[in-house]
């Protein structure tokens, strides 16, 4: 488990991270509107700016989608980070050393991950230099030129070249004082079986850095440039404490904003396909890293978009991969379409032959998955034979049953019947047989859309998916150096390096209905002035409040007053338990500024008259606050009296219980008649 950040360190980072500067750094210059700033909301589509940034309170709030919070919340939501990662990002920006209250095991684990991240960043730079400047890198430069990869794309994706030597990485690591055991742990070198020597995993390959969602290098994929037929086309990093291939999506660090903006992720098979899309200005594209789609891949994509378009190669392997993705995608609740790239193309060659706009049209014309699957089955089977028609019926029946959607199942029973030239009743009967024979297992397709670009979801793990941090021993390279290769090699130093990582996710809360007008008005009053806080603390009872979020905010605000620990709204936001409460709190603060602010005196009013008007308005606000609390108290009394009446009507009620209930009811009646103190 990750360590805790001391509260004083959080406050230091918050104080050094002005929210206007931070948000402006992400979104561009903000437009001043009175005491606040406004811009278009980055979390939903809008034409008129409703995203409000308050420099005084150091909060943001969108009046359109109601997302709000402090500077930590913004970075967390915008970059889709955990809270700890958002704090780390702001600490780095402010050049503040982040400290943790750790147990020894957590500190050691985090130290290893930091060292591995630093190692990967440094070797990435080494391979970039080799590609750009080394004579040996000419083979890789020629390959990229042949594939039409631009210099801008090479720079953006940080492509590199691993020299075709057994010990280039080994010697580089020694020269940089990296412990070779750490380099082995990172999967960059392999220990020779039965010996204490190492050799390079990646040799003579074009190197694609694999990055996490924050753009940090966590692994590599190396493409062979020369070799015999036995040489693997791609060699990928093994799983390490910082890299689990079933949880990494290639290119997402660069495409996540485009995916969120378009509410759609195009999924292709390879790195070069993705790079070709970027060069064609199609940027909402991702690629699974060296594995089929997993539940974790889908969970990650669901944070950003509600729809995926599968755009795999036109060969049988690519199309089979699209079909194999069905179960995982359906379970995630993502809408699925399939874009068929005409043979013999893959996305890369199609874009080069036809251009980016043609590829975008191909994506626009992508079919619903079940339409695509029906068409493919009809091509693969002999529809003139009973066996072929039955095969199509069975395949469509099995696929649609996984949705648990009766309307969809019946729709495709009819569509399948029409394609096969059989009666709809016959197709429905066949689908029902399949349903009866299958286990009662339903894949959800009615999942609610997840918040994009920040609404973090609970983690899920596919059966058999290794957990982050688990590491299997890498398989020995079938092509290892001879036994006497190391006779003259110097010993490796044991110094390590440090870097930056702390992965994590925060579960999203269940949505709650909005509070009543009275409770929301009370929240606004909490942040308008401290003058009424003593009276509120002595008068208001939390049991009068019915909305959970309101109770949480009021409890923290009153506790801060009672303990003399109130240091402003930003601190309160950090104390609230979930994003829903924080959003409600920032909405109340923003409305408080907008609705309860004291109007400026009109031109020509003398100072005494302006002061008198201001005092009258403040008096009216306090009267309104008293009325609101009276209403909340009386509503609570009414609810409690209804409960008492139900209890009094219970059968076999003992006299003592009845008398107690009657006394309480009478006390409540008297309270309701009395004004608040």
Short mmCIF file of C-alpha atoms in Angstrom, two decimals, residues 115-378:
data_model
loop_
_atom_site.label_atom_id
_atom_site.label_comp_id
_atom_site.label_asym_id
_atom_site.label_seq_id
_atom_site.Cartn_x
_atom_site.Cartn_y
_atom_site.Cartn_z
CA UNK A 115 14.47 3.39 -9.93
CA UNK A 116 12.97 1.33 -12.76
CA UNK A 117 11.20 4.37 -14.18
CA UNK A 118 14.41 6.37 -14.15
CA UNK A 119 16.25 3.48 -15.82
CA UNK A 120 13.65 3.25 -18.59
CA UNK A 121 13.72 6.99 -19.21
CA UNK A 122 17.51 6.97 -19.53
CA UNK A 123 17.73 3.95 -21.85
CA UNK A 124 14.98 5.51 -23.98
CA UNK A 125 17.17 8.59 -24.44
CA UNK A 126 20.15 6.35 -25.23
CA UNK A 127 18.25 4.55 -27.98
CA UNK A 128 16.83 7.81 -29.36
CA UNK A 129 20.38 9.09 -29.73
CA UNK A 130 21.48 5.86 -31.41
CA UNK A 131 18.67 6.17 -33.96
CA UNK A 132 19.38 9.82 -34.68
CA UNK A 133 23.18 9.88 -34.70
CA UNK A 134 24.89 6.47 -34.70
CA UNK A 135 26.16 5.04 -37.95
CA UNK A 136 24.73 1.67 -36.91
CA UNK A 137 21.31 3.31 -36.68
CA UNK A 138 21.21 3.87 -40.45
CA UNK A 139 19.38 0.57 -40.95
CA UNK A 140 16.58 1.82 -38.68
CA UNK A 141 16.52 5.24 -40.33
CA UNK A 142 16.22 3.58 -43.74
CA UNK A 143 13.38 1.39 -42.50
CA UNK A 144 11.45 4.36 -41.12
CA UNK A 145 11.93 6.28 -44.36
CA UNK A 146 10.68 3.28 -46.32
CA UNK A 147 7.60 3.08 -44.08
CA UNK A 148 6.98 6.81 -44.49
CA UNK A 149 7.34 7.66 -40.79
CA UNK A 150 7.98 11.39 -40.49
CA UNK A 151 10.66 13.02 -38.35
CA UNK A 152 7.88 14.61 -36.28
CA UNK A 153 6.38 11.18 -35.55
CA UNK A 154 9.80 9.76 -34.64
CA UNK A 155 10.19 12.60 -32.13
CA UNK A 156 6.63 12.41 -30.77
CA UNK A 157 6.76 8.66 -30.16
CA UNK A 158 10.42 8.76 -29.07
CA UNK A 159 11.45 5.97 -31.42
CA UNK A 160 14.96 4.58 -30.99
CA UNK A 161 17.43 1.97 -32.13
CA UNK A 162 18.98 -0.80 -29.99
CA UNK A 163 22.41 -1.58 -31.51
CA UNK A 164 22.97 -5.11 -32.77
CA UNK A 165 25.39 -6.08 -29.98
CA UNK A 166 25.22 -8.55 -27.14
CA UNK A 167 26.41 -6.09 -24.54
CA UNK A 168 25.53 -2.55 -25.60
CA UNK A 169 22.88 -2.10 -22.90
CA UNK A 170 24.99 -4.03 -20.37
CA UNK A 171 27.99 -1.75 -20.89
CA UNK A 172 25.83 1.39 -21.02
CA UNK A 173 24.22 0.44 -17.68
CA UNK A 174 27.63 -0.12 -16.09
CA UNK A 175 28.86 3.23 -17.35
CA UNK A 176 25.81 4.91 -15.77
CA UNK A 177 26.27 3.05 -12.46
CA UNK A 178 23.02 1.12 -12.76
CA UNK A 179 22.90 -2.14 -10.84
CA UNK A 180 22.60 -4.91 -13.45
CA UNK A 181 20.19 -6.75 -11.16
CA UNK A 182 17.88 -3.74 -11.45
CA UNK A 183 18.37 -3.68 -15.23
CA UNK A 184 17.47 -7.38 -15.31
CA UNK A 185 14.43 -6.69 -13.11
CA UNK A 186 13.37 -4.11 -15.71
CA UNK A 187 13.60 -6.72 -18.48
CA UNK A 188 16.29 -4.89 -20.45
CA UNK A 189 18.95 -7.57 -20.03
CA UNK A 190 18.82 -11.33 -19.50
CA UNK A 191 20.95 -13.35 -17.11
CA UNK A 192 22.77 -16.16 -18.89
CA UNK A 193 21.48 -19.47 -17.58
CA UNK A 194 23.78 -21.00 -14.99
CA UNK A 195 26.08 -17.97 -14.91
CA UNK A 196 26.37 -14.55 -13.34
CA UNK A 197 26.58 -12.77 -16.69
CA UNK A 198 24.05 -10.72 -18.61
CA UNK A 199 23.32 -9.98 -22.25
CA UNK A 200 20.98 -7.53 -23.99
CA UNK A 201 17.36 -8.45 -24.58
CA UNK A 202 16.93 -5.95 -27.43
CA UNK A 203 19.52 -6.16 -30.23
CA UNK A 204 19.38 -4.69 -33.72
CA UNK A 205 15.78 -3.54 -33.32
CA UNK A 206 13.69 -0.44 -33.91
CA UNK A 207 12.53 0.49 -30.41
CA UNK A 208 9.02 1.70 -29.55
CA UNK A 209 8.81 3.05 -25.97
CA UNK A 210 5.70 1.87 -24.12
CA UNK A 211 4.30 4.59 -21.86
CA UNK A 212 1.74 4.66 -19.08
CA UNK A 213 -1.20 7.07 -19.19
CA UNK A 214 1.00 9.84 -17.79
CA UNK A 215 3.59 9.45 -20.56
CA UNK A 216 6.26 7.74 -18.43
CA UNK A 217 8.30 5.04 -20.17
CA UNK A 218 7.56 1.66 -18.55
CA UNK A 219 8.63 -0.83 -21.23
CA UNK A 220 9.62 -1.34 -24.84
CA UNK A 221 8.61 -3.15 -27.99
CA UNK A 222 11.42 -3.87 -30.44
CA UNK A 223 10.87 -4.63 -34.13
CA UNK A 224 13.45 -6.70 -35.97
CA UNK A 225 15.16 -4.96 -38.89
CA UNK A 226 17.24 -7.85 -40.24
CA UNK A 227 17.51 -11.55 -39.49
CA UNK A 228 16.45 -15.02 -40.55
CA UNK A 229 12.94 -16.46 -40.46
CA UNK A 230 13.49 -17.82 -36.94
CA UNK A 231 13.96 -14.34 -35.51
CA UNK A 232 10.87 -13.04 -33.74
CA UNK A 233 9.38 -10.03 -35.55
CA UNK A 234 8.69 -8.25 -32.25
CA UNK A 235 10.27 -8.64 -28.83
CA UNK A 236 8.46 -6.95 -25.93
CA UNK A 237 9.47 -6.16 -22.38
CA UNK A 238 8.50 -8.90 -19.92
CA UNK A 239 6.13 -8.03 -17.09
CA UNK A 240 7.88 -6.04 -14.39
CA UNK A 241 6.91 -4.05 -11.28
CA UNK A 242 6.07 -1.11 -13.58
CA UNK A 243 4.75 -2.93 -16.66
CA UNK A 244 1.79 -5.31 -16.96
CA UNK A 245 0.91 -5.71 -20.62
CA UNK A 246 -2.75 -6.51 -19.93
CA UNK A 247 -3.13 -3.08 -18.33
CA UNK A 248 -1.20 -0.94 -20.81
CA UNK A 249 -2.63 0.57 -23.99
CA UNK A 250 -0.04 1.79 -26.47
CA UNK A 251 -0.47 5.44 -27.45
CA UNK A 252 -3.14 6.28 -24.86
CA UNK A 253 -0.87 8.84 -23.21
CA UNK A 254 -0.96 10.81 -26.47
CA UNK A 255 -4.50 10.07 -27.63
CA UNK A 256 -6.57 10.22 -24.43
CA UNK A 257 -7.78 13.80 -24.92
CA UNK A 258 -8.84 13.10 -28.50
CA UNK A 259 -10.57 9.88 -27.40
CA UNK A 260 -12.49 11.79 -24.73
CA UNK A 261 -13.37 14.65 -27.07
CA UNK A 262 -14.77 12.29 -29.71
CA UNK A 263 -16.25 9.86 -27.15
CA UNK A 264 -14.76 7.08 -29.28
CA UNK A 265 -11.55 5.05 -29.31
CA UNK A 266 -10.32 3.48 -32.55
CA UNK A 267 -8.52 0.25 -31.66
CA UNK A 268 -5.89 -0.96 -34.12
CA UNK A 269 -3.38 -3.80 -33.87
CA UNK A 270 0.10 -2.36 -34.22
CA UNK A 271 2.30 0.56 -33.28
CA UNK A 272 2.94 1.56 -36.90
CA UNK A 273 -0.80 1.55 -37.61
CA UNK A 274 -1.29 3.95 -34.72
CA UNK A 275 1.58 6.18 -35.80
CA UNK A 276 0.18 6.31 -39.35
CA UNK A 277 -3.16 7.45 -37.91
CA UNK A 278 -1.46 10.23 -35.94
CA UNK A 279 0.40 11.41 -39.04
CA UNK A 280 -2.98 11.54 -40.82
CA UNK A 281 -4.33 13.69 -37.95
CA UNK A 282 -6.58 10.87 -36.66
CA UNK A 283 -5.63 10.93 -33.00
CA UNK A 284 -8.38 9.11 -31.11
CA UNK A 285 -6.60 5.81 -31.68
CA UNK A 286 -5.02 3.21 -29.37
CA UNK A 287 -3.45 -0.25 -29.62
CA UNK A 288 -3.40 -3.09 -27.05
CA UNK A 289 0.17 -3.81 -26.05
CA UNK A 290 1.30 -7.26 -27.16
CA UNK A 291 -1.87 -9.03 -26.08
CA UNK A 292 -5.55 -9.45 -26.86
CA UNK A 293 -7.98 -6.99 -25.29
CA UNK A 294 -8.42 -7.55 -21.56
CA UNK A 295 -11.02 -6.43 -19.03
CA UNK A 296 -8.50 -3.91 -17.72
CA UNK A 297 -7.99 -2.46 -21.21
CA UNK A 298 -11.74 -1.97 -21.50
CA UNK A 299 -12.03 -0.50 -18.02
CA UNK A 300 -9.35 2.06 -18.87
CA UNK A 301 -10.98 2.97 -22.20
CA UNK A 302 -14.38 3.29 -20.50
CA UNK A 303 -12.99 6.19 -18.48
CA UNK A 304 -12.57 8.16 -21.70
CA UNK A 305 -15.25 7.01 -24.13
CA UNK A 306 -18.49 5.04 -24.47
CA UNK A 307 -17.71 3.60 -27.91
CA UNK A 308 -14.89 1.69 -29.57
CA UNK A 309 -14.28 1.04 -33.26
CA UNK A 310 -12.24 -2.08 -33.97
CA UNK A 311 -9.95 -1.46 -36.94
CA UNK A 312 -7.82 -4.57 -37.29
CA UNK A 313 -5.93 -5.91 -40.29
CA UNK A 314 -7.95 -7.24 -43.22
CA UNK A 315 -6.44 -10.73 -43.01
CA UNK A 316 -8.11 -13.61 -41.17
CA UNK A 317 -5.94 -13.15 -38.09
CA UNK A 318 -7.03 -9.54 -37.76
CA UNK A 319 -10.71 -10.29 -38.28
CA UNK A 320 -10.58 -13.21 -35.85
CA UNK A 321 -9.08 -10.87 -33.28
CA UNK A 322 -12.10 -8.58 -33.69
CA UNK A 323 -14.48 -11.47 -33.00
CA UNK A 324 -12.45 -12.65 -29.99
CA UNK A 325 -12.80 -9.17 -28.47
CA UNK A 326 -16.59 -9.46 -28.24
CA UNK A 327 -16.98 -10.98 -24.77
CA UNK A 328 -14.63 -8.55 -23.05
CA UNK A 329 -16.07 -5.50 -24.80
CA UNK A 330 -19.69 -6.45 -24.12
CA UNK A 331 -18.95 -6.99 -20.43
CA UNK A 332 -17.50 -3.48 -20.21
CA UNK A 333 -20.66 -1.80 -21.52
CA UNK A 334 -18.80 -0.20 -24.42
CA UNK A 335 -20.66 0.21 -27.70
CA UNK A 336 -18.84 -1.73 -30.42
CA UNK A 337 -18.43 -1.02 -34.12
CA UNK A 338 -16.09 -2.62 -36.65
CA UNK A 339 -14.32 -0.81 -39.49
CA UNK A 340 -13.33 -3.22 -42.25
CA UNK A 341 -10.10 -2.22 -44.00
CA UNK A 342 -10.25 -3.45 -47.62
CA UNK A 343 -7.81 -6.27 -48.46
CA UNK A 344 -4.88 -6.41 -48.75
CA UNK A 345 -4.46 -3.34 -46.55
CA UNK A 346 -3.86 -2.73 -42.89
CA UNK A 347 -4.64 0.75 -41.47
CA UNK A 348 -1.07 1.94 -42.15
CA UNK A 349 -1.01 0.93 -45.83
CA UNK A 350 -4.61 2.08 -46.36
CA UNK A 351 -3.79 5.58 -45.11
CA UNK A 352 -0.68 5.76 -47.28
CA UNK A 353 -2.64 4.63 -50.34
CA UNK A 354 -5.81 6.66 -49.81
CA UNK A 355 -5.05 9.44 -47.33
CA UNK A 356 -6.30 10.44 -43.90
CA UNK A 357 -9.75 11.73 -44.97
CA UNK A 358 -10.53 8.40 -46.65
CA UNK A 359 -9.56 6.58 -43.47
CA UNK A 360 -11.81 8.87 -41.41
CA UNK A 361 -14.69 8.03 -43.76
CA UNK A 362 -13.90 4.34 -43.27
CA UNK A 363 -14.25 4.84 -39.52
CA UNK A 364 -17.49 6.79 -39.95
CA UNK A 365 -18.94 3.90 -41.98
CA UNK A 366 -17.99 1.31 -39.35
CA UNK A 367 -20.74 -1.26 -38.77
CA UNK A 368 -22.44 -2.28 -35.56
CA UNK A 369 -20.57 -5.37 -34.38
CA UNK A 370 -23.47 -7.78 -34.91
CA UNK A 371 -24.10 -6.50 -38.45
CA UNK A 372 -20.41 -7.01 -39.18
CA UNK A 373 -20.41 -10.48 -37.63
CA UNK A 374 -23.50 -11.57 -39.57
CA UNK A 375 -21.96 -10.40 -42.84
CA UNK A 376 -18.72 -12.22 -42.07
CA UNK A 377 -20.49 -15.46 -41.17
CA UNK A 378 -22.48 -15.33 -44.39
#
